[in-house]
Tab-separated table of C-alpha atoms in Angstrom:
chain	number	residue	atom	x	y	z
A	1	UNK	CA	-0.247	-0.074	-0.030
A	2	UNK	CA	1.458	3.551	-0.876
A	3	UNK	CA	1.030	5.934	2.274
A	4	UNK	CA	-1.008	9.202	1.230
A	5	UNK	CA	-0.326	10.681	4.756
A	6	UNK	CA	3.402	11.351	4.831
A	7	UNK	CA	4.715	13.496	7.842
A	8	UNK	CA	8.164	13.208	6.235
A	9	UNK	CA	6.847	16.243	4.107
A	10	UNK	CA	7.441	18.505	6.592
A	11	UNK	CA	10.790	17.406	7.528
A	12	UNK	CA	12.265	17.225	4.057
A	13	UNK	CA	14.509	20.790	4.157
A	14	UNK	CA	15.745	22.954	7.128
A	15	UNK	CA	13.089	25.720	5.730
A	16	UNK	CA	10.327	23.504	6.332
A	17	UNK	CA	11.874	22.138	9.424
A	18	UNK	CA	12.142	25.771	11.029
A	19	UNK	CA	8.470	26.935	9.484
A	20	UNK	CA	6.638	23.932	11.191
A	21	UNK	CA	8.912	24.026	14.187
A	22	UNK	CA	6.426	24.071	17.252
A	23	UNK	CA	8.679	25.365	19.880
A	24	UNK	CA	11.128	28.380	19.652
A	25	UNK	CA	13.677	29.655	21.561
A	26	UNK	CA	14.351	33.461	21.835
A	27	UNK	CA	17.506	34.946	23.726
A	28	UNK	CA	15.405	36.917	25.936
A	29	UNK	CA	13.936	33.847	27.493
A	30	UNK	CA	17.387	32.781	28.727
A	31	UNK	CA	18.966	33.981	31.988
A	32	UNK	CA	22.758	33.699	33.011
A	33	UNK	CA	23.361	32.648	36.563
A	34	UNK	CA	26.582	34.279	37.467
A	35	UNK	CA	29.064	33.703	40.719
A	36	UNK	CA	30.970	36.622	42.297
A	37	UNK	CA	33.368	35.989	45.108
A	38	UNK	CA	34.837	38.769	47.431
A	39	UNK	CA	38.336	39.152	47.685
A	40	UNK	CA	39.452	37.777	44.056
A	41	UNK	CA	42.093	39.580	42.112
A	42	UNK	CA	40.903	37.515	38.668
A	43	UNK	CA	38.282	35.188	37.942
A	44	UNK	CA	38.709	31.649	39.420
A	45	UNK	CA	37.789	28.956	37.104
A	46	UNK	CA	35.203	26.229	38.559
A	47	UNK	CA	36.839	22.868	37.991
A	48	UNK	CA	33.280	20.701	37.761
A	49	UNK	CA	31.888	23.564	35.438
A	50	UNK	CA	34.059	24.238	32.552
A	51	UNK	CA	33.346	27.650	31.206
A	52	UNK	CA	32.070	28.978	34.107
A	53	UNK	CA	33.958	31.059	36.768
A	54	UNK	CA	34.004	32.670	40.298
A	55	UNK	CA	34.092	36.374	39.008
A	56	UNK	CA	35.560	39.593	40.254
A	57	UNK	CA	33.611	42.642	40.391
A	58	UNK	CA	35.309	43.564	36.826
A	59	UNK	CA	34.827	40.517	35.307
A	60	UNK	CA	31.439	40.295	36.296
A	61	UNK	CA	30.392	43.558	34.862
A	62	UNK	CA	32.177	42.430	31.824
A	63	UNK	CA	30.259	39.055	31.571
A	64	UNK	CA	27.105	40.740	32.225
A	65	UNK	CA	27.594	43.460	29.254
A	66	UNK	CA	28.391	40.509	26.942
A	67	UNK	CA	24.938	38.688	27.787
A	68	UNK	CA	23.275	41.859	27.121
A	69	UNK	CA	24.822	42.181	23.887
A	70	UNK	CA	24.187	38.815	23.122
A	71	UNK	CA	20.464	39.401	23.767
A	72	UNK	CA	19.854	37.238	26.921
A	73	UNK	CA	16.778	38.335	28.762
A	74	UNK	CA	18.664	38.438	32.603
A	75	UNK	CA	21.124	37.417	34.894
A	76	UNK	CA	20.750	35.900	38.409
A	77	UNK	CA	23.465	36.768	41.027
A	78	UNK	CA	25.157	34.787	43.694
A	79	UNK	CA	27.738	35.947	45.787
A	80	UNK	CA	30.553	34.376	47.741
A	81	UNK	CA	31.639	36.378	50.971
A	82	UNK	CA	35.105	36.250	52.404
A	83	UNK	CA	33.859	35.420	56.006
A	84	UNK	CA	30.553	33.554	57.247
A	85	UNK	CA	29.074	33.102	60.204
A	86	UNK	CA	26.009	30.983	61.574
A	87	UNK	CA	23.231	33.755	60.611
A	88	UNK	CA	24.952	34.714	57.387
A	89	UNK	CA	25.235	38.508	58.500
A	90	UNK	CA	27.055	39.177	54.865
A	91	UNK	CA	23.862	38.605	53.200
A	92	UNK	CA	22.304	41.696	54.296
A	93	UNK	CA	25.099	44.000	54.855
A	94	UNK	CA	24.736	46.852	52.069
A	95	UNK	CA	28.321	46.239	51.714
A	96	UNK	CA	28.303	42.624	51.277
A	97	UNK	CA	29.399	41.156	48.357
A	98	UNK	CA	25.901	40.304	46.458
A	99	UNK	CA	24.356	43.558	47.338
A	100	UNK	CA	27.680	45.232	45.956
A	101	UNK	CA	27.659	43.442	42.863
A	102	UNK	CA	24.005	43.874	42.177
A	103	UNK	CA	24.592	47.660	42.454
A	104	UNK	CA	27.537	47.353	39.935
A	105	UNK	CA	25.711	45.450	37.156
A	106	UNK	CA	22.427	47.319	37.311
A	107	UNK	CA	25.104	50.460	36.630
A	108	UNK	CA	26.686	48.576	33.728
A	109	UNK	CA	24.173	46.919	32.218
A	110	UNK	CA	20.729	47.172	33.992
A	111	UNK	CA	18.903	48.962	31.285
A	112	UNK	CA	19.707	46.201	28.868
A	113	UNK	CA	18.672	43.008	30.732
A	114	UNK	CA	16.993	42.205	33.988
A	115	UNK	CA	19.286	41.964	37.113
A	116	UNK	CA	18.066	39.375	39.428
A	117	UNK	CA	19.549	37.998	42.951
A	118	UNK	CA	19.507	34.637	44.551
A	119	UNK	CA	18.071	35.321	47.859
A	120	UNK	CA	19.092	32.544	50.212
A	121	UNK	CA	21.567	31.680	53.098
A	122	UNK	CA	23.465	28.797	52.072
A	123	UNK	CA	26.175	30.871	50.291
A	124	UNK	CA	26.510	33.057	53.754
A	125	UNK	CA	26.463	30.699	56.607
A	126	UNK	CA	29.480	28.977	57.986
A	127	UNK	CA	27.260	25.545	57.854
A	128	UNK	CA	25.864	25.812	54.605
A	129	UNK	CA	22.270	25.320	55.103
A	130	UNK	CA	19.643	27.697	53.691
A	131	UNK	CA	18.301	29.097	56.914
A	132	UNK	CA	19.441	29.772	60.572
A	133	UNK	CA	19.663	26.774	62.875
A	134	UNK	CA	17.552	26.019	65.725
A	135	UNK	CA	18.457	25.379	69.252
A	136	UNK	CA	19.858	21.819	68.712
A	137	UNK	CA	22.543	23.429	66.130
A	138	UNK	CA	20.936	20.995	63.678
A	139	UNK	CA	17.641	21.657	62.219
A	140	UNK	CA	16.783	24.869	60.432
A	141	UNK	CA	14.354	27.172	61.986
A	142	UNK	CA	11.697	27.850	59.517
A	143	UNK	CA	10.499	31.210	61.232
A	144	UNK	CA	13.467	32.438	62.143
A	145	UNK	CA	14.607	32.189	58.931
A	146	UNK	CA	12.120	34.332	57.184
A	147	UNK	CA	13.123	37.187	59.437
A	148	UNK	CA	16.693	36.733	57.898
A	149	UNK	CA	15.093	36.398	54.679
A	150	UNK	CA	13.170	39.937	55.013
A	151	UNK	CA	16.408	41.366	55.610
A	152	UNK	CA	17.928	40.184	52.713
A	153	UNK	CA	15.297	41.314	50.702
A	154	UNK	CA	15.475	45.083	51.945
A	155	UNK	CA	19.162	44.765	51.234
A	156	UNK	CA	18.736	43.361	47.859
A	157	UNK	CA	15.950	45.559	46.949
A	158	UNK	CA	17.940	48.844	47.756
A	159	UNK	CA	20.959	47.406	46.147
A	160	UNK	CA	18.689	47.490	42.835
A	161	UNK	CA	17.891	43.937	42.255
A	162	UNK	CA	14.551	43.634	39.857
A	163	UNK	CA	13.755	40.135	40.849
A	164	UNK	CA	14.371	38.431	44.171
A	165	UNK	CA	14.849	34.743	43.766
A	166	UNK	CA	13.604	33.091	46.784
A	167	UNK	CA	15.536	29.550	46.858
A	168	UNK	CA	15.191	28.477	50.237
A	169	UNK	CA	12.522	26.724	50.437
A	170	UNK	CA	11.178	28.002	53.809
A	171	UNK	CA	7.441	27.605	54.378
A	172	UNK	CA	5.844	31.234	54.019
A	173	UNK	CA	8.991	33.105	52.503
A	174	UNK	CA	7.050	34.285	49.744
A	175	UNK	CA	4.413	36.118	51.930
A	176	UNK	CA	7.288	37.392	54.606
A	177	UNK	CA	9.320	38.768	51.635
A	178	UNK	CA	6.124	40.173	50.208
A	179	UNK	CA	5.136	41.816	52.875
A	180	UNK	CA	8.727	43.334	54.076
A	181	UNK	CA	9.112	44.838	50.666
A	182	UNK	CA	5.660	46.589	50.237
A	183	UNK	CA	5.937	47.943	53.671
A	184	UNK	CA	9.152	49.293	52.975
A	185	UNK	CA	8.055	50.515	49.836
A	186	UNK	CA	9.519	48.216	47.573
A	187	UNK	CA	6.218	47.363	45.716
A	188	UNK	CA	7.528	47.074	42.232
A	189	UNK	CA	10.276	44.716	43.246
A	190	UNK	CA	9.197	41.353	41.815
A	191	UNK	CA	9.363	37.739	43.302
A	192	UNK	CA	10.439	34.418	41.763
A	193	UNK	CA	9.861	31.632	43.916
A	194	UNK	CA	11.756	28.406	43.630
A	195	UNK	CA	8.341	26.818	44.318
A	196	UNK	CA	9.251	23.165	43.404
A	197	UNK	CA	12.814	22.695	44.168
A	198	UNK	CA	14.049	19.307	44.561
A	199	UNK	CA	16.407	17.913	47.104
A	200	UNK	CA	18.539	16.793	43.790
A	201	UNK	CA	21.900	14.959	43.367
A	202	UNK	CA	22.509	17.449	40.053
A	203	UNK	CA	23.584	20.450	42.164
A	204	UNK	CA	26.870	18.893	43.252
A	205	UNK	CA	28.777	21.197	41.164
A	206	UNK	CA	26.935	24.610	42.258
A	207	UNK	CA	28.350	23.418	45.789
A	208	UNK	CA	31.907	23.946	44.477
A	209	UNK	CA	30.833	27.043	42.607
A	210	UNK	CA	29.667	28.742	46.037
A	211	UNK	CA	32.210	27.079	48.309
A	212	UNK	CA	29.597	25.336	50.164
A	213	UNK	CA	30.345	24.728	53.812
A	214	UNK	CA	27.333	22.331	53.746
A	215	UNK	CA	27.609	18.786	55.508
A	216	UNK	CA	24.714	16.510	55.157
A	217	UNK	CA	21.811	17.438	53.157
A	218	UNK	CA	18.778	19.512	52.718
A	219	UNK	CA	15.914	17.070	52.422
A	220	UNK	CA	14.500	18.291	55.331
A	221	UNK	CA	13.383	21.540	53.441
A	222	UNK	CA	13.932	20.962	49.705
A	223	UNK	CA	11.426	18.297	48.235
A	224	UNK	CA	11.605	14.597	47.751
A	225	UNK	CA	12.405	13.721	43.976
A	226	UNK	CA	9.321	11.231	44.126
A	227	UNK	CA	6.930	13.622	44.820
A	228	UNK	CA	4.996	15.308	41.792
A	229	UNK	CA	1.859	16.379	43.300
A	230	UNK	CA	3.516	18.094	46.325
A	231	UNK	CA	5.405	20.200	43.412
A	232	UNK	CA	1.943	21.585	42.435
A	233	UNK	CA	0.851	22.451	45.796
A	234	UNK	CA	4.108	24.341	46.786
A	235	UNK	CA	3.286	26.294	43.495
A	236	UNK	CA	-0.316	27.121	44.593
A	237	UNK	CA	0.740	28.115	47.843
A	238	UNK	CA	3.181	30.536	46.422
A	239	UNK	CA	1.111	32.189	44.000
A	240	UNK	CA	-1.474	32.847	46.611
A	241	UNK	CA	1.196	34.227	48.726
A	242	UNK	CA	2.107	36.978	46.157
A	243	UNK	CA	4.776	35.151	43.787
A	244	UNK	CA	4.939	36.974	40.562
A	245	UNK	CA	7.128	33.793	38.820
A	246	UNK	CA	7.370	30.413	39.790
A	247	UNK	CA	10.356	27.993	39.242
A	248	UNK	CA	10.687	24.219	38.949
A	249	UNK	CA	13.964	23.020	39.398
A	250	UNK	CA	16.139	21.077	38.361
A	251	UNK	CA	14.620	21.135	35.053
A	252	UNK	CA	15.531	17.808	33.463
A	253	UNK	CA	14.445	15.260	35.939
A	254	UNK	CA	11.323	17.557	36.662
A	255	UNK	CA	10.059	17.974	32.917
A	256	UNK	CA	6.663	16.201	34.346
A	257	UNK	CA	6.455	18.704	37.116
A	258	UNK	CA	7.430	21.430	34.801
A	259	UNK	CA	4.308	20.136	32.429
A	260	UNK	CA	2.060	20.276	35.402
A	261	UNK	CA	2.697	23.665	36.501
A	262	UNK	CA	2.628	25.327	33.183
A	263	UNK	CA	-0.985	23.769	32.670
A	264	UNK	CA	-2.245	25.617	36.102
A	265	UNK	CA	-0.094	28.757	36.758
A	266	UNK	CA	-1.660	32.136	36.354
A	267	UNK	CA	1.913	33.517	36.449
A	268	UNK	CA	4.759	33.219	34.645
A	269	UNK	CA	6.806	29.506	34.849
A	270	UNK	CA	10.604	29.351	34.486
A	271	UNK	CA	13.152	26.458	35.114
A	272	UNK	CA	16.561	26.086	36.008
A	273	UNK	CA	19.198	23.851	33.994
A	274	UNK	CA	21.312	23.178	37.168
A	275	UNK	CA	25.026	22.860	37.347
A	276	UNK	CA	24.772	19.102	37.293
A	277	UNK	CA	22.885	19.081	33.898
A	278	UNK	CA	25.584	21.391	32.150
A	279	UNK	CA	28.330	19.552	33.725
A	280	UNK	CA	27.158	16.206	32.061
A	281	UNK	CA	26.992	17.822	28.441
A	282	UNK	CA	30.409	19.131	29.150
A	283	UNK	CA	31.978	15.799	30.090
A	284	UNK	CA	30.264	13.682	27.596
A	285	UNK	CA	31.183	16.328	24.827
A	286	UNK	CA	34.673	16.366	25.944
A	287	UNK	CA	34.834	12.975	25.838
A	288	UNK	CA	33.327	13.097	22.189
A	289	UNK	CA	30.772	11.141	22.856
A	290	UNK	CA	27.985	13.810	21.889
A	291	UNK	CA	27.679	16.718	19.863
A	292	UNK	CA	27.862	19.637	22.053
A	293	UNK	CA	26.113	22.598	20.416
A	294	UNK	CA	23.531	20.017	19.554
A	295	UNK	CA	23.022	18.513	23.019
A	296	UNK	CA	22.889	22.235	24.531
A	297	UNK	CA	20.297	23.224	22.094
A	298	UNK	CA	18.223	19.863	22.311
A	299	UNK	CA	18.469	20.250	26.305
A	300	UNK	CA	16.757	23.777	26.452
A	301	UNK	CA	14.205	23.032	23.888
A	302	UNK	CA	13.128	20.261	25.751
A	303	UNK	CA	12.841	22.368	28.948
A	304	UNK	CA	11.006	25.002	26.939
A	305	UNK	CA	8.707	22.355	25.086
A	306	UNK	CA	7.726	21.166	28.536
A	307	UNK	CA	6.228	24.746	29.344
A	308	UNK	CA	8.888	26.725	30.631
A	309	UNK	CA	8.536	30.494	29.939
A	310	UNK	CA	12.351	31.326	30.663
A	311	UNK	CA	15.291	29.023	31.575
A	312	UNK	CA	18.101	29.651	33.898
A	313	UNK	CA	21.104	27.856	31.858
A	314	UNK	CA	24.903	28.340	32.255
A	315	UNK	CA	25.073	28.129	28.361
A	316	UNK	CA	22.818	31.461	28.005
A	317	UNK	CA	25.300	33.595	26.336
A	318	UNK	CA	26.721	31.381	24.380
A	319	UNK	CA	22.951	29.923	23.231
A	320	UNK	CA	21.877	33.242	22.753
A	321	UNK	CA	24.672	34.098	20.011
A	322	UNK	CA	23.550	30.758	18.311
A	323	UNK	CA	20.065	32.029	18.072
A	324	UNK	CA	21.015	35.466	16.735
């Protein structure tokens, strides 16, 4: 029998494939995570993340400018202080590295892209947890941590951050931060809630990137990878509390959760292609096992196809250049 229905017709040429593509990426949908470390004289390569560095203030400004010129939509800043303590005091210090870096990037490239900041204590504490510890010295105290988040939010907003990335997975964090910002007059500062953030093995290289002091794990506050419906519950709570954007993290192993969230969310949905995902692509490509560019493009298209409106990726600037 000769087939009359031939789907291959629309795959015959690059022009046809481009015309009929169901999912398209744009540079403005990409966000570049960047690390800045206090006290560096020059950028410091991160061994487990080829091509990614801990920046100085000067190299951070230059990298942000490069991202803007490539058309990237935003940057997400992470700070690594010279000194840490149990409460993460450097996190809300106006002269702390993250807040100083935020002001510097806003001054350098802030009109060309959106400057965002990570609002979490893990980079700043000497124990590496995302909050302050309770009297037992082991358990994260949820409500005491919310007080620290309020202070961080005010410091970051004052420094010029346009979107605060609430990544700590504390109950009530969106409501707490929204209330503090509004009371202080920062009504226009947006909140990105890392709503469905899982306790993932794929964060491994990130621990090196921020020189994490963590021993143990974060399973008591980050989500169980086995749970799908719980991700929706977390998203619903964050939207109710005032989140402007919600996040699914990591992306690769949680595309089902991402699709679920995209189907129900009344606010934009973002996803984070985390350090371990990028490192696996780089390692496989370095061994000649995969085509690096094709793997990067395919991985990010897959995240977009699953429902992400924007994607945090360490490949953002490079990928934006390819897309243009």
